[in-house]
Short mmCIF file of C-alpha atoms in Angstrom, two decimals:
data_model
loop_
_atom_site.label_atom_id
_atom_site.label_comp_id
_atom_site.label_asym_id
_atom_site.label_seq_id
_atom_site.Cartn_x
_atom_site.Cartn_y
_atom_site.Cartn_z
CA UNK A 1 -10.32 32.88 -76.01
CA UNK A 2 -12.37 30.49 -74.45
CA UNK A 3 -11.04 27.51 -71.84
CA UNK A 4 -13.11 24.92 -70.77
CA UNK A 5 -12.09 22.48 -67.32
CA UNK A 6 -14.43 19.60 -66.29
CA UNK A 7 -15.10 20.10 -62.51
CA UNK A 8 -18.00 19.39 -60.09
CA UNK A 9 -18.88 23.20 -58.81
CA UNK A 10 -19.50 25.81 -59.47
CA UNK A 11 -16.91 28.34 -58.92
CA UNK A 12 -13.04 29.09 -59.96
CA UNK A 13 -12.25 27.30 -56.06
CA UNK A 14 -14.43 24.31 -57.07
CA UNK A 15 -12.38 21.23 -57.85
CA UNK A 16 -10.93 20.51 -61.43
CA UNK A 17 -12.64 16.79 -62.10
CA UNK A 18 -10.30 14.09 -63.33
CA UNK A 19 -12.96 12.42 -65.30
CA UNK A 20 -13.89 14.02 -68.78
CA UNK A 21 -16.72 12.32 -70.02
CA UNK A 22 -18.22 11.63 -66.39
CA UNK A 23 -17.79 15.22 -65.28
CA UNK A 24 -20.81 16.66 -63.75
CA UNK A 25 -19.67 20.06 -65.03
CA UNK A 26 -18.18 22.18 -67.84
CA UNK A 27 -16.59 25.75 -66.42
CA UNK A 28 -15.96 27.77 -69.27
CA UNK A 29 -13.80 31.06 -69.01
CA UNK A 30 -13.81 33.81 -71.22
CA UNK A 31 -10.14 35.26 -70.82
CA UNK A 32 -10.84 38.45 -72.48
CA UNK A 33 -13.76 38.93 -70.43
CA UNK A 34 -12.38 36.86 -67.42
CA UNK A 35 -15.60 35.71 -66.74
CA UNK A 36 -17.10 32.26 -66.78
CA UNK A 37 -20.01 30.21 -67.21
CA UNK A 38 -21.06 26.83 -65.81
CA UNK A 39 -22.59 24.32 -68.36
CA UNK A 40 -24.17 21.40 -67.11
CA UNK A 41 -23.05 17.56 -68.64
CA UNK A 42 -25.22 15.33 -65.26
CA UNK A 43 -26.70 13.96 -67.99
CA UNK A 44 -23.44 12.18 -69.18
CA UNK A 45 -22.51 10.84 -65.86
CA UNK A 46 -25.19 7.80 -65.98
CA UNK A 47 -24.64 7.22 -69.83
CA UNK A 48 -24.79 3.57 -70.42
CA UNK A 49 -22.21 4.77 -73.01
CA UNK A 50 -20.44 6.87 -75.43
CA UNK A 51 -19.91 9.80 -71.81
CA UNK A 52 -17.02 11.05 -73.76
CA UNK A 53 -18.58 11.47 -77.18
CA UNK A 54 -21.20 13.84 -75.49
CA UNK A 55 -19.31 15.50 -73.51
CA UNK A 56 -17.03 16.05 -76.37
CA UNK A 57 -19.98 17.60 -78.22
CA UNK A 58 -21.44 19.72 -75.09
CA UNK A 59 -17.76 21.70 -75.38
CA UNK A 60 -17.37 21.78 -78.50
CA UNK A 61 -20.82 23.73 -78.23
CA UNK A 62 -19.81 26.24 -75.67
CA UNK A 63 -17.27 27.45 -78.85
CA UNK A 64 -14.32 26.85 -76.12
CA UNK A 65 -11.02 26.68 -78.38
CA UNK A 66 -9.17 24.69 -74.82
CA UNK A 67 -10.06 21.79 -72.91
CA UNK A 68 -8.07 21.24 -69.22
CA UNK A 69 -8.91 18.23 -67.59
CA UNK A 70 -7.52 14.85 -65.80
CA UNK A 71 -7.53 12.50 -68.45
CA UNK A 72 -9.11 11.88 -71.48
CA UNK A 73 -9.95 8.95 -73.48
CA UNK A 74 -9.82 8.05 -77.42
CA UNK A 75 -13.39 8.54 -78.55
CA UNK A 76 -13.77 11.73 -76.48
CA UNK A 77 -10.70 12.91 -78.02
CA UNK A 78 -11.18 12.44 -81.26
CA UNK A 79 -14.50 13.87 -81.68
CA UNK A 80 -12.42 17.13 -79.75
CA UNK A 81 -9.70 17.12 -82.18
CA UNK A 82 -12.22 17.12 -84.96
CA UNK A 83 -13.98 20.47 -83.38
CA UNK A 84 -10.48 22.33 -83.34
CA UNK A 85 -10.22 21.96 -79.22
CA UNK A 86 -6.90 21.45 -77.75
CA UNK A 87 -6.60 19.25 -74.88
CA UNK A 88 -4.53 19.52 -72.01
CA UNK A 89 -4.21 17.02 -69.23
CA UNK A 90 -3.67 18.71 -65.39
CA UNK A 91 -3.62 17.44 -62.21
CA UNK A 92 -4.14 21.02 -60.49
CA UNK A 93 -6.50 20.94 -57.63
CA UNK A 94 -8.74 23.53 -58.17
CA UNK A 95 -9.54 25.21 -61.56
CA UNK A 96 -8.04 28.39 -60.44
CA UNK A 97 -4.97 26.62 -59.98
CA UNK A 98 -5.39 25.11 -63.48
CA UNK A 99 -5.93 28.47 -64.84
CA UNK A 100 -3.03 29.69 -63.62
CA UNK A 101 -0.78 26.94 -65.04
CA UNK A 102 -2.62 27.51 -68.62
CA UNK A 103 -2.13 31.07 -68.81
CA UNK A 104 1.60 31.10 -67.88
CA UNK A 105 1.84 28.52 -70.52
CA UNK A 106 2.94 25.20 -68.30
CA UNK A 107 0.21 22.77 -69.84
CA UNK A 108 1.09 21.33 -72.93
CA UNK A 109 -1.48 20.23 -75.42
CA UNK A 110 -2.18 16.64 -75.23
CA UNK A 111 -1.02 15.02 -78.81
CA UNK A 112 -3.33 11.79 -77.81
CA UNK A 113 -5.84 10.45 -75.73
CA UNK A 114 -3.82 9.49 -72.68
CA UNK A 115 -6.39 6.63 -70.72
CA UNK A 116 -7.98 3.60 -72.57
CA UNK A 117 -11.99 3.86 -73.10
CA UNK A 118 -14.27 1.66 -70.54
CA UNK A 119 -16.17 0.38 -73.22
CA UNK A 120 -14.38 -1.33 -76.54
CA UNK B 1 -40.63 -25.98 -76.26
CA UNK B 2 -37.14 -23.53 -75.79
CA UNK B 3 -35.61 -24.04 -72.00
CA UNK B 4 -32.68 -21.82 -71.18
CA UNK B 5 -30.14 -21.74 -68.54
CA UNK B 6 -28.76 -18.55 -66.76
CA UNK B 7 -27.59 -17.91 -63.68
CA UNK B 8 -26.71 -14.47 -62.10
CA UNK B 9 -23.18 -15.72 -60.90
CA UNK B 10 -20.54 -16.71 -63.28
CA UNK B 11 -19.29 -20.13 -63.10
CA UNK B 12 -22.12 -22.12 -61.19
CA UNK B 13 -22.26 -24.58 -64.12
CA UNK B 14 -24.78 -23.40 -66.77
CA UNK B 15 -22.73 -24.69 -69.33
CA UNK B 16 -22.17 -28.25 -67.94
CA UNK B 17 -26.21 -28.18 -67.12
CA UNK B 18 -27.38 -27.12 -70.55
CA UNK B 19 -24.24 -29.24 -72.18
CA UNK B 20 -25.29 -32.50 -69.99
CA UNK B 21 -29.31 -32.32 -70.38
CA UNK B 22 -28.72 -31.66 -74.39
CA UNK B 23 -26.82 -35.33 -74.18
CA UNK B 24 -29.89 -36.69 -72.42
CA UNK B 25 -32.10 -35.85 -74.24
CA UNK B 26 -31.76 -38.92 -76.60
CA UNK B 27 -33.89 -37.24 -79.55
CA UNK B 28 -33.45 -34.47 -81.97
CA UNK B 29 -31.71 -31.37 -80.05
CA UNK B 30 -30.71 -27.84 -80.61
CA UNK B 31 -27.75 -26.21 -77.83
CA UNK B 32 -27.96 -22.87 -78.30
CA UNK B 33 -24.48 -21.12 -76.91
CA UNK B 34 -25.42 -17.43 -76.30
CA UNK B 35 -22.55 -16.82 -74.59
CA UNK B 36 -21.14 -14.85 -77.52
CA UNK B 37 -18.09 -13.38 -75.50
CA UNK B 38 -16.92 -16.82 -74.45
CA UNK B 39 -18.83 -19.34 -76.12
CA UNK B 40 -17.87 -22.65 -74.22
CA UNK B 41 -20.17 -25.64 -75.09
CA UNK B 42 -18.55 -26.87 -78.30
CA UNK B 43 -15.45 -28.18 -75.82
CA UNK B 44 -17.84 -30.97 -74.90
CA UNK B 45 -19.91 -31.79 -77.67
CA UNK B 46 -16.97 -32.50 -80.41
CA UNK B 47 -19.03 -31.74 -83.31
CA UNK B 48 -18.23 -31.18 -86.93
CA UNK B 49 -18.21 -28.02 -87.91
CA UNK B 50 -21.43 -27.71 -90.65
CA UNK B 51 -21.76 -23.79 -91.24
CA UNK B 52 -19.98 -20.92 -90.22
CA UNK B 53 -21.54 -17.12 -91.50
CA UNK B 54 -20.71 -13.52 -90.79
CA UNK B 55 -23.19 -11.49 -88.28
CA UNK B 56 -23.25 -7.80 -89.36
CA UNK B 57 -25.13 -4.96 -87.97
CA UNK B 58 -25.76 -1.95 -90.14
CA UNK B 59 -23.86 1.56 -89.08
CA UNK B 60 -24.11 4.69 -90.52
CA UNK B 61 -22.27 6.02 -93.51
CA UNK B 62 -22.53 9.74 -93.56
CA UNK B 63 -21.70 12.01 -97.28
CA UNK B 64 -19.42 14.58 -95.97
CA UNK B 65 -21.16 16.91 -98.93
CA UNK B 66 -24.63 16.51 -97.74
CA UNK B 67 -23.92 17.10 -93.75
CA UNK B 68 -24.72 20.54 -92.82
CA UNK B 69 -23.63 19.53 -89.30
CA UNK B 70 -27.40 19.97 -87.56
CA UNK B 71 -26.86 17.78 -85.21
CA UNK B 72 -30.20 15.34 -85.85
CA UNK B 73 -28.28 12.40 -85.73
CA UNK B 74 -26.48 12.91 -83.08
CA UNK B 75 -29.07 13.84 -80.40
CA UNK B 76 -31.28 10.96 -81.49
CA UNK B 77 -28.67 8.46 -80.67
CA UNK B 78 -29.03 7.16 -77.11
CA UNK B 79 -25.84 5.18 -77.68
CA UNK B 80 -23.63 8.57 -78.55
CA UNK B 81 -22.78 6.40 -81.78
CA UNK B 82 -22.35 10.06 -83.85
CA UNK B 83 -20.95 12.49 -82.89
CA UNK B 84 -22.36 15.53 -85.12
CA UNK B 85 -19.99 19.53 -85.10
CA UNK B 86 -20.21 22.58 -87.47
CA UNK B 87 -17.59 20.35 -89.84
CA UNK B 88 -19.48 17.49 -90.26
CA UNK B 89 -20.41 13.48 -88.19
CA UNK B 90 -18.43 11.17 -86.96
CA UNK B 91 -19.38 7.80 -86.44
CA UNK B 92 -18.30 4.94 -84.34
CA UNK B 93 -19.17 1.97 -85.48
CA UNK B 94 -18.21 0.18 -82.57
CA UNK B 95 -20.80 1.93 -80.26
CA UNK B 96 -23.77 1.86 -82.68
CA UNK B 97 -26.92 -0.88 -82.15
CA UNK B 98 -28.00 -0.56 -85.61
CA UNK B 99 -31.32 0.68 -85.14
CA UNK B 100 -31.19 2.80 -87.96
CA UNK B 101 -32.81 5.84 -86.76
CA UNK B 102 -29.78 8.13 -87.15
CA UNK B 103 -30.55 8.16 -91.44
CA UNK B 104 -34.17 8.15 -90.81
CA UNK B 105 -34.21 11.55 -88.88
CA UNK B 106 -31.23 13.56 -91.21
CA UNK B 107 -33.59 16.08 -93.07
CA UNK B 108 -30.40 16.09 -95.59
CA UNK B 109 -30.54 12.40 -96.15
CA UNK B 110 -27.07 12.32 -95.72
CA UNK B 111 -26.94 9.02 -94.01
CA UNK B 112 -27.13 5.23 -95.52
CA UNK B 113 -26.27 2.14 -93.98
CA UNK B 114 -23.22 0.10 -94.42
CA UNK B 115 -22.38 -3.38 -92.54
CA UNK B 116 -19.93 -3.65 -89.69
CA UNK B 117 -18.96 -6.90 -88.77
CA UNK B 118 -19.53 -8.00 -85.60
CA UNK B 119 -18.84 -11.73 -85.27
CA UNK B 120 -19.52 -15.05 -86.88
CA UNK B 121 -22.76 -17.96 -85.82
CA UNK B 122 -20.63 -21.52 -86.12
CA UNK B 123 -23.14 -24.83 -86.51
CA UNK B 124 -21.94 -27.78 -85.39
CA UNK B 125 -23.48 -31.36 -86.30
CA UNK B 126 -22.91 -33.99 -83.09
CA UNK B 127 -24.78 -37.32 -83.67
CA UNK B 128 -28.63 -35.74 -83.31
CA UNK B 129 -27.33 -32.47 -81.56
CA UNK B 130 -27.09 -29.69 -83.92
CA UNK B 131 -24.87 -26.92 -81.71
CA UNK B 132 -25.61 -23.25 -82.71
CA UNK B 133 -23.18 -21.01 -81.71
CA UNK B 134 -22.36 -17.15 -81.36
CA UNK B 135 -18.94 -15.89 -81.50
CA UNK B 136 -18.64 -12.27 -81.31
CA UNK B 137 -15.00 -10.70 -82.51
CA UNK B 138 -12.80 -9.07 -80.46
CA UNK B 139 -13.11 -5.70 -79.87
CA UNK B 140 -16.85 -5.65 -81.11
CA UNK B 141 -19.69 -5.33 -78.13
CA UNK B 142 -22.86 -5.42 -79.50
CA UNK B 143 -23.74 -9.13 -77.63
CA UNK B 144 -27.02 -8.92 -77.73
CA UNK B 145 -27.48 -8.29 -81.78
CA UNK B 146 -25.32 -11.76 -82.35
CA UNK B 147 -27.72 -13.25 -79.53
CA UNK B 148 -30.65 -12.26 -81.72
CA UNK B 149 -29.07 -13.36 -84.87
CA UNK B 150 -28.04 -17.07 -83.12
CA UNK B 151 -31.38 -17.32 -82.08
CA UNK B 152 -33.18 -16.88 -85.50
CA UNK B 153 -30.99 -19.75 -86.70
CA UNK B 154 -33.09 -22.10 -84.22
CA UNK B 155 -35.91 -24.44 -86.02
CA UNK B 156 -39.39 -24.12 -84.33
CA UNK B 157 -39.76 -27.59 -84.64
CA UNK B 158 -37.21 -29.40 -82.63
CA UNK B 159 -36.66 -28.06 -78.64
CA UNK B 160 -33.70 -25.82 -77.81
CA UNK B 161 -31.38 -25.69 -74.74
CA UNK B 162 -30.58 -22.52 -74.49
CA UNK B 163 -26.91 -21.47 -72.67
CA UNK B 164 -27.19 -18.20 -71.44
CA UNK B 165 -24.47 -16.04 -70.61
CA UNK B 166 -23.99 -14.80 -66.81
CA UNK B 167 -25.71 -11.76 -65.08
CA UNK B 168 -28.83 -9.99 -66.09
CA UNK B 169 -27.96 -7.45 -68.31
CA UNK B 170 -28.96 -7.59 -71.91
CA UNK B 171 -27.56 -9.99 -73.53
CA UNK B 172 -28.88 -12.13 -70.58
CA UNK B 173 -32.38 -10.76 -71.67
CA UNK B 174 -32.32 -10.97 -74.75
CA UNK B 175 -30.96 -14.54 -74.86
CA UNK B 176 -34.06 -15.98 -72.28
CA UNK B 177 -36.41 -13.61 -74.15
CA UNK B 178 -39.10 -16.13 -75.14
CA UNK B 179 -38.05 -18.87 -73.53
CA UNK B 180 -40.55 -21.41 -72.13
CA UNK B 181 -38.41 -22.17 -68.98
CA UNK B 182 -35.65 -20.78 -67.42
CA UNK B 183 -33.65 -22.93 -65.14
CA UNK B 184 -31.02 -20.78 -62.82
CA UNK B 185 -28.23 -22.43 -61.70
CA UNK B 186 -26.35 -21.21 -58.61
CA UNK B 187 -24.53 -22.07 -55.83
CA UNK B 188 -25.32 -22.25 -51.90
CA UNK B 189 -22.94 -19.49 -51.25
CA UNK B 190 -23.54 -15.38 -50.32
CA UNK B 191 -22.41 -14.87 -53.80
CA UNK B 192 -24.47 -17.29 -55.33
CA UNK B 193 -27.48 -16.36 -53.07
CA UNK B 194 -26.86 -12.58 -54.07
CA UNK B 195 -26.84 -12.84 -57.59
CA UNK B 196 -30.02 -15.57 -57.60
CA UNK B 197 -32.09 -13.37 -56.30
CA UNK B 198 -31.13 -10.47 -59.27
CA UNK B 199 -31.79 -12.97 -61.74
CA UNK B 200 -35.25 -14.55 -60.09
CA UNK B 201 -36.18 -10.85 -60.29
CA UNK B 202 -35.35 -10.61 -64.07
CA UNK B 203 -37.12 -13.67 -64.96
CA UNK B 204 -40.07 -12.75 -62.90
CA UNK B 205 -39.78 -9.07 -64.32
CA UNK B 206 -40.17 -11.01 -67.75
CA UNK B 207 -43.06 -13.37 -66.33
CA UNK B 208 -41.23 -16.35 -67.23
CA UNK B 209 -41.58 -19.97 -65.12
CA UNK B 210 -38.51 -20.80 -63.93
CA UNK B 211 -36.79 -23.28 -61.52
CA UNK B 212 -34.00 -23.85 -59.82
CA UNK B 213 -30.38 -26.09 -59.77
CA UNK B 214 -28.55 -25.68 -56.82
CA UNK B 215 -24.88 -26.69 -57.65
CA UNK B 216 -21.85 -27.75 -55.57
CA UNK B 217 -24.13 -28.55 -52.41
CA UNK B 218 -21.77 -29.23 -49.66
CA UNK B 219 -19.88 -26.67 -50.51
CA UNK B 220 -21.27 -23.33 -48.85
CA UNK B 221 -24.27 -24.02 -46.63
CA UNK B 222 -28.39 -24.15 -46.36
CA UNK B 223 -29.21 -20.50 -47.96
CA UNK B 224 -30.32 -20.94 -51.41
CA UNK B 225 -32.62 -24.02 -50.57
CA UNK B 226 -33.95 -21.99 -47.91
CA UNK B 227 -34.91 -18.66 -50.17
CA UNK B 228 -36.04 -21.11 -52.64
CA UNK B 229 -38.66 -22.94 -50.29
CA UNK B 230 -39.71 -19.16 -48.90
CA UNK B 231 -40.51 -17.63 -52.10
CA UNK B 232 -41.98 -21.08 -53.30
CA UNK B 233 -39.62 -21.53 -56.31
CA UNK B 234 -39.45 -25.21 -57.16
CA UNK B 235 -35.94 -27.31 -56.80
CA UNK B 236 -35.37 -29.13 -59.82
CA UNK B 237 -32.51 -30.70 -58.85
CA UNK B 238 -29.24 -30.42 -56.46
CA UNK B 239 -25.63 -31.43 -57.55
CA UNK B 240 -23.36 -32.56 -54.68
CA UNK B 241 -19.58 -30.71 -54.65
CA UNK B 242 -17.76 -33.70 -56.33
CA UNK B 243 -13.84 -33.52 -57.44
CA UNK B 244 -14.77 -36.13 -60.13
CA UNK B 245 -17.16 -33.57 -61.76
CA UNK B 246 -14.79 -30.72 -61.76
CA UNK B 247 -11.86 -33.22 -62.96
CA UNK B 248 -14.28 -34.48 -65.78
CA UNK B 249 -14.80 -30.78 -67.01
CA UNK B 250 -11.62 -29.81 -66.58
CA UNK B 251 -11.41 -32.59 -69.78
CA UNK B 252 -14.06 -31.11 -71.24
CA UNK B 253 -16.16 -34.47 -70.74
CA UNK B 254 -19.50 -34.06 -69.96
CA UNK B 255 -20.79 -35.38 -66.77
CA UNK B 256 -23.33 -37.97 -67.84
CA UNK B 257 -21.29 -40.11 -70.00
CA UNK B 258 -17.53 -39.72 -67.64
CA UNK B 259 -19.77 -40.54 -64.32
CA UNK B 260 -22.31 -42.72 -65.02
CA UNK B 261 -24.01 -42.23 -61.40
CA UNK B 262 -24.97 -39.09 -62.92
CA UNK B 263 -26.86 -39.76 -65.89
CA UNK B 264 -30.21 -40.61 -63.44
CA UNK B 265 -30.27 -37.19 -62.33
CA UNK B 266 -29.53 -35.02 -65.48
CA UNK B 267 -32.24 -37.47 -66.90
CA UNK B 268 -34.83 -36.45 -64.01
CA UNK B 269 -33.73 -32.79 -64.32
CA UNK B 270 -35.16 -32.61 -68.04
CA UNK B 271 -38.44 -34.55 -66.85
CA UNK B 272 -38.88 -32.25 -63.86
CA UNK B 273 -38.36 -29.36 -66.30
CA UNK B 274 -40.92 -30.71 -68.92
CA UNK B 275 -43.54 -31.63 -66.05
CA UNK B 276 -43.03 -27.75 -64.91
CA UNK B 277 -43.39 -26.29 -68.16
CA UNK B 278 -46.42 -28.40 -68.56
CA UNK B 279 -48.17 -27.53 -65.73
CA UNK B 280 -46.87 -23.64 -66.00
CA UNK B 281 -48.96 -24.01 -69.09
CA UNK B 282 -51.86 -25.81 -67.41
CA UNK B 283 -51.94 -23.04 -64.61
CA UNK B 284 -52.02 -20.22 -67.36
CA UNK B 285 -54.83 -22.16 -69.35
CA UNK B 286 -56.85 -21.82 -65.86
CA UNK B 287 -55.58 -17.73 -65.25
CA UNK B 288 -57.44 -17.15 -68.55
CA UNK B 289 -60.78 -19.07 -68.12
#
């Protein structure tokens, strides 16, 4: 199973981002393997618009089943729901942190997108 | 000849300049509102309403049994507009510019174009003022496609004010796109001063002539007239800070016909603009030869 948090580093330590579509980075980690990658979304962050809908697409790509991440708006979410990813909204500091609270099962998968969009 | 007005600030009077020179004109006249999000003009030109029509732009319809999910679409759009996974595109209309490339690229030719509304282009008849105006709907954001659609209702053969909205972003551009004269209004404040400068850089960016209207003098201080005289853009004209103007708006009268004492000026404001277009035309006759 993979889980994917938005976050700014590079590493498990590396702080989990609040922003989803503006989030310089995907970490995605493989819990059978318990390994990760990085994927890289800088192009997003100066987007005129549609951040979300890319970013969206960019997980949806890594084949990541779980999204953990501040918030979430509705184009970004929808375009997740259609790829089969659940969302889950944390405010842990650090991914590792946010790991932890996803595999002992205190996140609960977000049933909507829980901030307005910045553009309609 | 098409003169717009723009400004970089908000609320330094574009509409009461452009509202007050279309009365003065005294012949055949076309106000242009471009300021689709909050189209103001019509409060002081009581016209009666002569046409109202839909403005659509085309979006993408995708067949579901045709998408192999490839992606195409998707990572042609520069606007995100479609969204393209293993099960299929999504669109959102609401993003989308209408440029069409989306269907031309699907090697499936699973996309075709269907209309999404985005607003409505009201004319209104006032004695020899014909007001054209844009009025996009709420929620919708493509501006500058209702700009473009406004603007194509304009006759080549009588001269347009043009009423720009504020900023310089595109729907700024697009509105003073191919415009003969550009007249920026501000105000003798930081603020105004700041966001002059941005928009003397736009309009020189588009090589367009342009002047200046320095409004509410007396209220801030000497800055704008200053910047103006060092990088030798002309003055057109100066309003003073006056209570009786801001009461008369406020009313949604315009200017010239509430305050008499103020027709003179809005009259020598269109001259000075007409002399400057003319010689901005004489000076590019010479650049050529």
């Amino acid at each position: 199973m993979k889980v994917a948090f938005s976050t700014s580093g590079n590493t498990l330590n590396d702080p989990l981002d609040r922003r989803f579509g503006r989030a310089p980075k995907f970490l995605v980690y493989d819990t059978e393997t318990e390994s990760f990658d990085v994927v890289d979304n800088e192009q997003n962050l100066n987007a005129p618009q549609g951040a979300g809908i890319q970013s969206a697409q960019i997980v949806a790509g890594t084949g990541a089943g779980h999204l953990v991440t501040g918030h979430c708006g509705p184009n970004a979410f929808k375009v997740l729901q259609a790829a089969g990813i659940k969302i889950y909204n944390a405010e842990a500091a650090t991914i590792a942190d946010a790991l932890k609270l996803f595999l002992a099962g205190a996140l609960k998968p977000s049933g909507s997108a829980d901030v307005e969009g910045h553009w309609v | 000849m098409i003169l717009a007005v723009a400004s970089g600030k908000g609320g330094t009077g574009k509409t009461t300049v452009s509202a007050n020179l279309a009365r003065v004109a005294g012949q055949h006249v076309q106000l242009l509102d471009c300021d689709v999000e909050q189209p103001n003009a019509h409060l002081f030109l009581k016209g009666t309403l002569h046409s109202r029509e839909e403005v659509c732009v085309p979006v993408p319809r995708v067949d579901e049994s045709l998408c192999t999910g490839c992606g195409e679409c998707s990572s042609f759009c520069r606007f995100h507009a479609i969204a393209s996974l293993d099960t299929g595109a999504i669109v959102f209309p609401e993003l989308c510019h209408g440029c069409g490339g989306c269907s031309l690229v699907c090697p499936r030719k699973a996309i075709t174009e269907q209309d999404h509304r985005i607003g409505v282009i009201e004319i209104f008849k006032t004695g020899s003022m014909t007001l054209i105006q844009g009025k996009l709907d709420i929620g919708a954001a493509m501006a500058s496609s209702l700009i473009r659609a406004a603007k194509a209702r304009l006759s080549r053969e009588i001269s347009a004010i043009l009423d720009t909205p504020p900023g310089t972003s595109c729907p700024v551009i697009t509105a003073i796109r191919d415009a003969d004269l550009v007249i920026l209004v501000t105000e003798p404040t930081p603020f105004g001063l700041h966001d002059l400068k941005l928009a003397v850089d736009m309009v020189r960016e588009l090589e367009i002539p342009h002047g200046v209207v320095i409004n509410r003098v007396g209220s801030g201080d000497d800055r704008a007239r200053v910047y103006c005289r060092e990088n030798h853009i002309p003055v057109l004209m100066e309003f003073p800070e006056d209570r009786e103007i801001a009461q008369a708006y406020s009313k949604g009268e315009l200017i010239v016909d509430t305050l008499p004492v103020y027709r003179r000026p809005f009259e020598n404001l269109l001259s000075k603009s007409l002399e400057f277009h003319q010689s901005s035309i004489r000076s590019d006759e010479h650049a050529d030869l």
